[in-house]
One Martini backbone bead per residue (centre of mass of N, CA, C, O) as a GRO file, in nm:
protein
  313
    1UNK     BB    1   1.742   1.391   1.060
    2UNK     BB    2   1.804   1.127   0.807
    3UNK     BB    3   1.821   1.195   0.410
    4UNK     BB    4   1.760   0.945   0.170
    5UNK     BB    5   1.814   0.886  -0.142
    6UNK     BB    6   1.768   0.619  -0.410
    7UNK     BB    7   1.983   0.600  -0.658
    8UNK     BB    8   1.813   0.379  -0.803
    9UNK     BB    9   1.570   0.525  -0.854
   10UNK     BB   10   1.351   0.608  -1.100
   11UNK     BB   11   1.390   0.631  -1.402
   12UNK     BB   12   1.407   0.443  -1.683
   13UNK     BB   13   1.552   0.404  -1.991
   14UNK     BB   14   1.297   0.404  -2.126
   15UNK     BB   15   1.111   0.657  -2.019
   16UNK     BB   16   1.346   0.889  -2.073
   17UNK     BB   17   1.330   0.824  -2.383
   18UNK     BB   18   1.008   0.947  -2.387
   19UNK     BB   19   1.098   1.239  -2.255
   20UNK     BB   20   1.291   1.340  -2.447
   21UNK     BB   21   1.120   1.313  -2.698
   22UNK     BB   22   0.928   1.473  -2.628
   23UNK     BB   23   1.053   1.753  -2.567
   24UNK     BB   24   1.187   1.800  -2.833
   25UNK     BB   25   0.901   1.831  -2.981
   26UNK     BB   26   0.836   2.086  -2.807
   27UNK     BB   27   1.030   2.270  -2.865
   28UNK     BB   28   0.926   2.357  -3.188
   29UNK     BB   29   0.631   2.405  -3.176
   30UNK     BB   30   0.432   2.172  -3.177
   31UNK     BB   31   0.210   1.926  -3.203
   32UNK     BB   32   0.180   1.691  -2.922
   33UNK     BB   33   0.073   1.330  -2.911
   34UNK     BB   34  -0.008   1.120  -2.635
   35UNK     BB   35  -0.040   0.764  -2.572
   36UNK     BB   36  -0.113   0.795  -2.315
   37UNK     BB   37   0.040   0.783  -2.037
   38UNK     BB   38   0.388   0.814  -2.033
   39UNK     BB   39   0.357   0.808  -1.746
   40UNK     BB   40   0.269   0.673  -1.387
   41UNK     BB   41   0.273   1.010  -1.332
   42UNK     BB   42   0.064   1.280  -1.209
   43UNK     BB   43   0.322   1.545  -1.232
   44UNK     BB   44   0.472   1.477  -1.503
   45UNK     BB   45   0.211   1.508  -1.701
   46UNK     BB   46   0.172   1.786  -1.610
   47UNK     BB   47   0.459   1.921  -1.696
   48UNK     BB   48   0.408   1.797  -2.016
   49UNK     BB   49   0.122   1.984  -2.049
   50UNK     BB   50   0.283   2.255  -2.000
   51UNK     BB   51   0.434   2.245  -2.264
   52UNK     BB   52   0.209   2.071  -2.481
   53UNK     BB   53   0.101   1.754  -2.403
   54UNK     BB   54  -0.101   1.560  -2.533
   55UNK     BB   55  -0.377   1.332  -2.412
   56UNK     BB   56  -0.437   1.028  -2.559
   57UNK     BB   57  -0.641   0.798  -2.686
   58UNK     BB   58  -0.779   0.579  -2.924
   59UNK     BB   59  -1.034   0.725  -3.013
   60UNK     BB   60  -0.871   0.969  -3.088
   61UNK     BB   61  -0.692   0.906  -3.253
   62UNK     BB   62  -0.891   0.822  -3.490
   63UNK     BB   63  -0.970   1.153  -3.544
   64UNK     BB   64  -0.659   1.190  -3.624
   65UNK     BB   65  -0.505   1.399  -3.876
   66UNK     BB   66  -0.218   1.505  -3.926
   67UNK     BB   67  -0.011   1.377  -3.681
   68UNK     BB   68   0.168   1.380  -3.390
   69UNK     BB   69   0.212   1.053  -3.253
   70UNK     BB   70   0.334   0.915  -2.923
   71UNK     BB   71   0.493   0.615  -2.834
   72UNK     BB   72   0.532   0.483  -2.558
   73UNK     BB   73   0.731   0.271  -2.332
   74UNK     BB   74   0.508   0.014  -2.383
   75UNK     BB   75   0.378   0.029  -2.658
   76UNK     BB   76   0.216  -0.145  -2.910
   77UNK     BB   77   0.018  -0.269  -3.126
   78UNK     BB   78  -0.050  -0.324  -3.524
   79UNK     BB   79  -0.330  -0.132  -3.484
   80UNK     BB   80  -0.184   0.144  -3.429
   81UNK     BB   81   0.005   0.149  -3.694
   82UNK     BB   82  -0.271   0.118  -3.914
   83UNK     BB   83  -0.406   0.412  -3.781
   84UNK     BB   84  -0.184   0.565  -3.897
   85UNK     BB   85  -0.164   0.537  -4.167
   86UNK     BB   86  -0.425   0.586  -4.245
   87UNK     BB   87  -0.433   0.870  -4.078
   88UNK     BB   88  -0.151   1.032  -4.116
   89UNK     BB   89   0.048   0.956  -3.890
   90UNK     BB   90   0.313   1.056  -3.690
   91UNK     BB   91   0.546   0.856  -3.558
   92UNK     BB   92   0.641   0.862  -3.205
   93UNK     BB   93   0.909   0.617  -3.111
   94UNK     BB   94   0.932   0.514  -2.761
   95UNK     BB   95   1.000   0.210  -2.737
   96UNK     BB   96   1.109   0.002  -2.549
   97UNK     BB   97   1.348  -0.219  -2.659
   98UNK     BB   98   1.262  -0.456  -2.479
   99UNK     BB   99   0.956  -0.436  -2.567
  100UNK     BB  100   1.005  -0.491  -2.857
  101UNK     BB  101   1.169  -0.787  -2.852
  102UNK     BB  102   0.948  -0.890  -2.738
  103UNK     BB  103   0.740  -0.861  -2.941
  104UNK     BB  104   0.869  -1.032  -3.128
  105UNK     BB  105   0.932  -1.293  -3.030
  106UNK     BB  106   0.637  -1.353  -3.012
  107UNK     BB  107   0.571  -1.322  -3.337
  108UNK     BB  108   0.745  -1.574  -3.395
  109UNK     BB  109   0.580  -1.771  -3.178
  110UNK     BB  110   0.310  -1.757  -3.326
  111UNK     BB  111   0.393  -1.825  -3.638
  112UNK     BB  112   0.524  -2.116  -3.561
  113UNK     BB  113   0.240  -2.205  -3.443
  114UNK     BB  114   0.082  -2.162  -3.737
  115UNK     BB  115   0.257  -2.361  -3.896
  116UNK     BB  116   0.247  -2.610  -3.751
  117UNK     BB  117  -0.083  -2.638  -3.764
  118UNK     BB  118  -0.079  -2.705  -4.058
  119UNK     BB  119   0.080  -2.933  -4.080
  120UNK     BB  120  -0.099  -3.094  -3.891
  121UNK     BB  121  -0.371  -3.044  -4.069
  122UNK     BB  122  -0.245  -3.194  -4.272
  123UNK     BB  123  -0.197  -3.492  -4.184
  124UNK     BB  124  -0.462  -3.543  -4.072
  125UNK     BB  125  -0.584  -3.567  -4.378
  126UNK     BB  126  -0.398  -3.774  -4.481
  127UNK     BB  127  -0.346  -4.003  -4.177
  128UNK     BB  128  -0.541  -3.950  -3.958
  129UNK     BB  129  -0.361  -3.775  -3.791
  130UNK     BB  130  -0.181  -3.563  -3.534
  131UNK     BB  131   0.100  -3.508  -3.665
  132UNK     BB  132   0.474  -3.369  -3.626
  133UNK     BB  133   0.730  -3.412  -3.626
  134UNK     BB  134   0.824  -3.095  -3.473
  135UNK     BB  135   0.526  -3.169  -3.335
  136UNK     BB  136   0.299  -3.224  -3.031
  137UNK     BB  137  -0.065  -3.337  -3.091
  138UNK     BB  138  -0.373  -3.329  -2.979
  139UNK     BB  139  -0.688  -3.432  -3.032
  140UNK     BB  140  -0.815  -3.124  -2.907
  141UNK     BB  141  -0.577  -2.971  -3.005
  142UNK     BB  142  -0.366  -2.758  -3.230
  143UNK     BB  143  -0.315  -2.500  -2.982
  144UNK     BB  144  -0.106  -2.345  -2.851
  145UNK     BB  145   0.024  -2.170  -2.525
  146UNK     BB  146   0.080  -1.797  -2.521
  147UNK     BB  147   0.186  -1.660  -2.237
  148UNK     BB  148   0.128  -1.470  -1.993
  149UNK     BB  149   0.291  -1.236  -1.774
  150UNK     BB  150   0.062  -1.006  -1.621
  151UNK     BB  151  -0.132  -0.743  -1.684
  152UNK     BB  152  -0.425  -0.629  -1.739
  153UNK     BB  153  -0.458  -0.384  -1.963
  154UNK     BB  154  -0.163  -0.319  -1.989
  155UNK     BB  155   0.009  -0.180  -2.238
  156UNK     BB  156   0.179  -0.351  -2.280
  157UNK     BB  157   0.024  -0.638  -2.289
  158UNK     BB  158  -0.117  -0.544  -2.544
  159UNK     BB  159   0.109  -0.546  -2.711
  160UNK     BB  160   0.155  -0.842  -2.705
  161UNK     BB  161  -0.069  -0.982  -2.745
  162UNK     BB  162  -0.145  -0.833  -3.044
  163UNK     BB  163   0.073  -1.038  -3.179
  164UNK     BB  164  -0.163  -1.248  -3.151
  165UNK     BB  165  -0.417  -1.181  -3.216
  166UNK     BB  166  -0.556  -1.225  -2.892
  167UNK     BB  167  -0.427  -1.529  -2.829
  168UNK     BB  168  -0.308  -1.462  -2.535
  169UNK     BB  169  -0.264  -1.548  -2.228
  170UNK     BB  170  -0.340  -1.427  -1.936
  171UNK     BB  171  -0.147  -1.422  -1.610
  172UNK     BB  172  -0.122  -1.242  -1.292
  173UNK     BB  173  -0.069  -1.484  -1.112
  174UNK     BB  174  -0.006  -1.773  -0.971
  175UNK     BB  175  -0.292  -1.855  -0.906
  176UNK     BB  176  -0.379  -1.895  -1.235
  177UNK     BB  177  -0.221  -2.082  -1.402
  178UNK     BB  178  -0.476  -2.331  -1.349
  179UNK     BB  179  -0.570  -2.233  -1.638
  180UNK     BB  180  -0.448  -2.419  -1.773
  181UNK     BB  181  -0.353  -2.647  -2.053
  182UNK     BB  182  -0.175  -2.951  -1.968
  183UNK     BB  183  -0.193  -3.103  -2.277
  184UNK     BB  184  -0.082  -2.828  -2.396
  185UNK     BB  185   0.128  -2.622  -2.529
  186UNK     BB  186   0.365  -2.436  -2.334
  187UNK     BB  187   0.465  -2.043  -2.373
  188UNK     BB  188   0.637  -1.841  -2.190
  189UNK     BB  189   0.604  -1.478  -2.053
  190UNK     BB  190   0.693  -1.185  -1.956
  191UNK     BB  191   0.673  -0.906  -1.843
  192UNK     BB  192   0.925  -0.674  -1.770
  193UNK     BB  193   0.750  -0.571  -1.482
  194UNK     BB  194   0.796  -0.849  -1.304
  195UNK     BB  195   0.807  -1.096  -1.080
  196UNK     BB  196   1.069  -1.321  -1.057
  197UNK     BB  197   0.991  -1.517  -0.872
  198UNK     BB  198   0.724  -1.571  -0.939
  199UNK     BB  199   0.831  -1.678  -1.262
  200UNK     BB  200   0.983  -1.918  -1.123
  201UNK     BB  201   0.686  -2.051  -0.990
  202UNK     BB  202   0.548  -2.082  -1.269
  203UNK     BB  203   0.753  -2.256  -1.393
  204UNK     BB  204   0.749  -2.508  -1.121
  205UNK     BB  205   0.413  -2.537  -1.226
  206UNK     BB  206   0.438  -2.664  -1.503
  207UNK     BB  207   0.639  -2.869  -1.480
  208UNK     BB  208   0.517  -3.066  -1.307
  209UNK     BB  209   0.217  -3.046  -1.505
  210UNK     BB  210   0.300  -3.131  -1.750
  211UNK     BB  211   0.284  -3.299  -1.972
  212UNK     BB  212   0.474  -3.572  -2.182
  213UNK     BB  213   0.299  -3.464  -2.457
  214UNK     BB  214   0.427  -3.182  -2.420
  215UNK     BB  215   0.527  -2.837  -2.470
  216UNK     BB  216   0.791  -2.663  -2.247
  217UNK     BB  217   0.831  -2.299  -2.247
  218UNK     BB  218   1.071  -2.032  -2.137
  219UNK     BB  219   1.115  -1.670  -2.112
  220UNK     BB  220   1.296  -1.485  -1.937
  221UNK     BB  221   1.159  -1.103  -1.983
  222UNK     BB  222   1.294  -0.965  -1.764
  223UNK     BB  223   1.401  -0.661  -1.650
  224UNK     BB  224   1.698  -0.598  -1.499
  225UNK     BB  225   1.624  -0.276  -1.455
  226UNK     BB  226   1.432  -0.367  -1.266
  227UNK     BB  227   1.512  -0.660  -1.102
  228UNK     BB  228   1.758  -0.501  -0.958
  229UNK     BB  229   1.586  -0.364  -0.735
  230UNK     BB  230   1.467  -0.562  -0.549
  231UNK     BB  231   1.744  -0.585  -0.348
  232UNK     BB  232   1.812  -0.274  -0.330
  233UNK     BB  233   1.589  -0.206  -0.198
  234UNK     BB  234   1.563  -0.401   0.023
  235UNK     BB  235   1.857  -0.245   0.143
  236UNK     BB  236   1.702   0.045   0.177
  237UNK     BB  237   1.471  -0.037   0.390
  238UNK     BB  238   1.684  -0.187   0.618
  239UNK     BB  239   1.822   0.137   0.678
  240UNK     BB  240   1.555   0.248   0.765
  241UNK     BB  241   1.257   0.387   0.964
  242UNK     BB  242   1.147   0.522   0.720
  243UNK     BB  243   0.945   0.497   0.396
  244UNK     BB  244   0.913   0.674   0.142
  245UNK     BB  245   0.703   0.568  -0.152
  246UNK     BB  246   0.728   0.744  -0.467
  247UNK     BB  247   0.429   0.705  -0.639
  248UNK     BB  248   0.190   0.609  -0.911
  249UNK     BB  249  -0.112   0.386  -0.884
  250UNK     BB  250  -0.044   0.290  -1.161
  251UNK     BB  251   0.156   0.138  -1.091
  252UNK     BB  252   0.309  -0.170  -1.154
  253UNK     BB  253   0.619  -0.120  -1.062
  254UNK     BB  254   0.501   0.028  -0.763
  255UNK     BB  255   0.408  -0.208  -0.651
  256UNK     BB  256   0.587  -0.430  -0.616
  257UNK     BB  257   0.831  -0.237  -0.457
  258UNK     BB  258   0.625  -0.133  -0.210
  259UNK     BB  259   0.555  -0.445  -0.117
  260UNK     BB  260   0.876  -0.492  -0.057
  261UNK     BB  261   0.947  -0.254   0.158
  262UNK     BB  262   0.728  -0.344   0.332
  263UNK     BB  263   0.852  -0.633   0.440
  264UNK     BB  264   1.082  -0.502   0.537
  265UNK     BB  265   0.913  -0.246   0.577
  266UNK     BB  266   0.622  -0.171   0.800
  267UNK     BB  267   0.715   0.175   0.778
  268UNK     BB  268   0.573   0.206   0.480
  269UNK     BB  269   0.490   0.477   0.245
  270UNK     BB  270   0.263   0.576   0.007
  271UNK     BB  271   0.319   0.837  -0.235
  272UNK     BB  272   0.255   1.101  -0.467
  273UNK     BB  273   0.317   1.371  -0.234
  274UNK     BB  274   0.452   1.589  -0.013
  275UNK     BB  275   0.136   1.635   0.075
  276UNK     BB  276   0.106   1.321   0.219
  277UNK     BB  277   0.266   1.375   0.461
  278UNK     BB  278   0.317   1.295   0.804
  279UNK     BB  279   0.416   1.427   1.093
  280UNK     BB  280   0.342   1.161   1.278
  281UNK     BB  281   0.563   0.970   1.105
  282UNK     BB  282   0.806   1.116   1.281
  283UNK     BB  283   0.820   0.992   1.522
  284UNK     BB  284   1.122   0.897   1.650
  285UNK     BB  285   1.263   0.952   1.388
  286UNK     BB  286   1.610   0.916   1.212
  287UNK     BB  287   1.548   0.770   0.926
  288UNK     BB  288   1.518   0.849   0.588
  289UNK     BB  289   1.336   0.685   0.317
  290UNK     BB  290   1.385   0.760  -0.030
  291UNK     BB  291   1.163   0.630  -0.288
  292UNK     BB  292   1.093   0.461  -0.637
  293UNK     BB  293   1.027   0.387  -0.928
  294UNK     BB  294   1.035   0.385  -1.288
  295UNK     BB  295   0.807   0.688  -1.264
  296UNK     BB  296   1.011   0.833  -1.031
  297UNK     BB  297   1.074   1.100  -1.065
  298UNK     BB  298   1.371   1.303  -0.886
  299UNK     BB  299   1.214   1.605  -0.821
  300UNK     BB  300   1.032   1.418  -0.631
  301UNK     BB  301   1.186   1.318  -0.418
  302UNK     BB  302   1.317   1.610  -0.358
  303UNK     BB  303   1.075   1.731  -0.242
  304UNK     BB  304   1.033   1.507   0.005
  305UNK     BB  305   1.244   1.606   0.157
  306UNK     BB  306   1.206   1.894   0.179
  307UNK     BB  307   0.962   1.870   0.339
  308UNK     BB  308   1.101   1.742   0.559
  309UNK     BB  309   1.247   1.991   0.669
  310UNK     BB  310   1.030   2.176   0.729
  311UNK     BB  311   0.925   2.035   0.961
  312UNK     BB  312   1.160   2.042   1.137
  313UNK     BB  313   1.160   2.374   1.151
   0.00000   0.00000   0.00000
């Protein structure tokens, strides 16, 4: 039986940098806590436990004054940087840059858009009709909507809400477009490991359906070292006979990418460790291929070779 790792899988660069800073200050012999799972693997949070890696919620994180708190690379919103403000917390920020960057992004455009409506319900006041040069708007609502194309409740996805005090739409497949108000502005934005094609469809189901007194603009904001996995996974699971598909069960982006193994390859199973495997997936198998999210550390996946091994002995 010939077993390979795929050399693509394991930690994103983001989340790299997120265990390498939490190492680094437990290294020191402080404690450090950490808002949320780092990783949404329960092998590595565990191996990170072991090292003295705290993990609390927001209401812990309340109650906790003067100490260290690592902010993991999903982000937060800017109620989480004020809670630590006020109880002298000190923030050790491991924001993945690209979750950044759309954070402010969204941040720009939410600004932008309660100016935009400033000037307009002054116009209202003033000639009696809601228009201004600058933008386009409708009598029954002066305000554009900021839609996130996300799952709801993701760390990541909260983060990105908060940056517009809570006012933007989160709609989880495409199957939802359809409750968005085509007569009022849509700009559209997507959490960073969300499926690139589905981003696609979303976005030529607005074109068709947006009013033509309406602004729809669209920002590809899918994160390309995730959604590079897509192709390349797809090309790794259609050249083995099994694959085993190593992610923790709360990962976003280890659903996506083994449902596309899965539709590649229907002999794919997802496990969340060695002990998962089962012998009978073995018979009659001559080549397995191993692979896993962006949560999912490479010395889980060389774990899961190791266990087929003994199989074999």
């Amino acid at each position: 039986m010939q077993i390979e790792i795929d050399n693509g899988s394991g930690f994103c660069f983001g989340v790299t940098t997120a265990i390498k800073k939490a190492e680094e200050e437990l290294a020191q012999g402080e404690t450090l806590y950490c808002l949320g799972d780092i990783v949404h693997n329960g092998m590595e949070c565990e191996r990170l436990r072991q090292m003295g890696l705290v993990t609390i919620n927001h209401d812990d994180m309340r109650e906790l004054h003067d100490v260290k708190v690592l902010l993991r690379a999903h982000g937060e919103p800017p109620a989480t940087y004020e809670l630590a403000r006020q109880n002298n917390i000190e923030i050790i920020d491991a924001t993945c840059p690209v979750v950044l960057k759309l954070q402010n992004r969204i941040k720009e455009k939410w600004k932008e858009a309660l100016d935009l409506r400033s000037l307009a319900t002054e116009g209202t006041q003033e000639r009696g009709k809601r228009k201004v040069e600058s933008g386009r708007w409708k009598e029954d609502s002066l305000s554009p909507q900021i839609v996130i194309f996300g799952k709801k409740g993701h760390a990541e996805v909260l983060g990105l809400v908060g940056q517009t005090q809570s006012t933007a739409i989160v709609i989880e497949n495409f199957d939802e477009v359809t409750k968005l108000d085509f007569s009022r502005d849509i700009y559209l934005y997507s959490q960073t490991t969300k499926s690139l094609d589905e981003f696609h469809r979303i976005v030529a189901y607005i074109q068709a359906h947006i009013s033509p007194d309406a602004v729809f603009q669209s920002f590809d904001t899918i994160c390309r070292s995730v959604a590079n996995r897509m192709p390349n996974i797809s090309q790794f699971a259609a050249r083995h006979d099994l694959i085993l598909f190593v992610c923790g069960r709360k990962s976003s982006n280890g659903k996506v990418l083994y449902n596309e193994c899965l539709r590649v390859n229907p002999n794919t199973h997802q496990i969340e460790g060695p002990e998962e495997i089962h012998a009978e997936w073995l018979k009659d198998i001559q080549t397995v291929g191993i692979c896993g999210a962006t949560s999912t550390p490479k010395w889980l996946m060389e774990q899961c070779r190791d266990e087929l091994l003994r199989f074999e002995d």
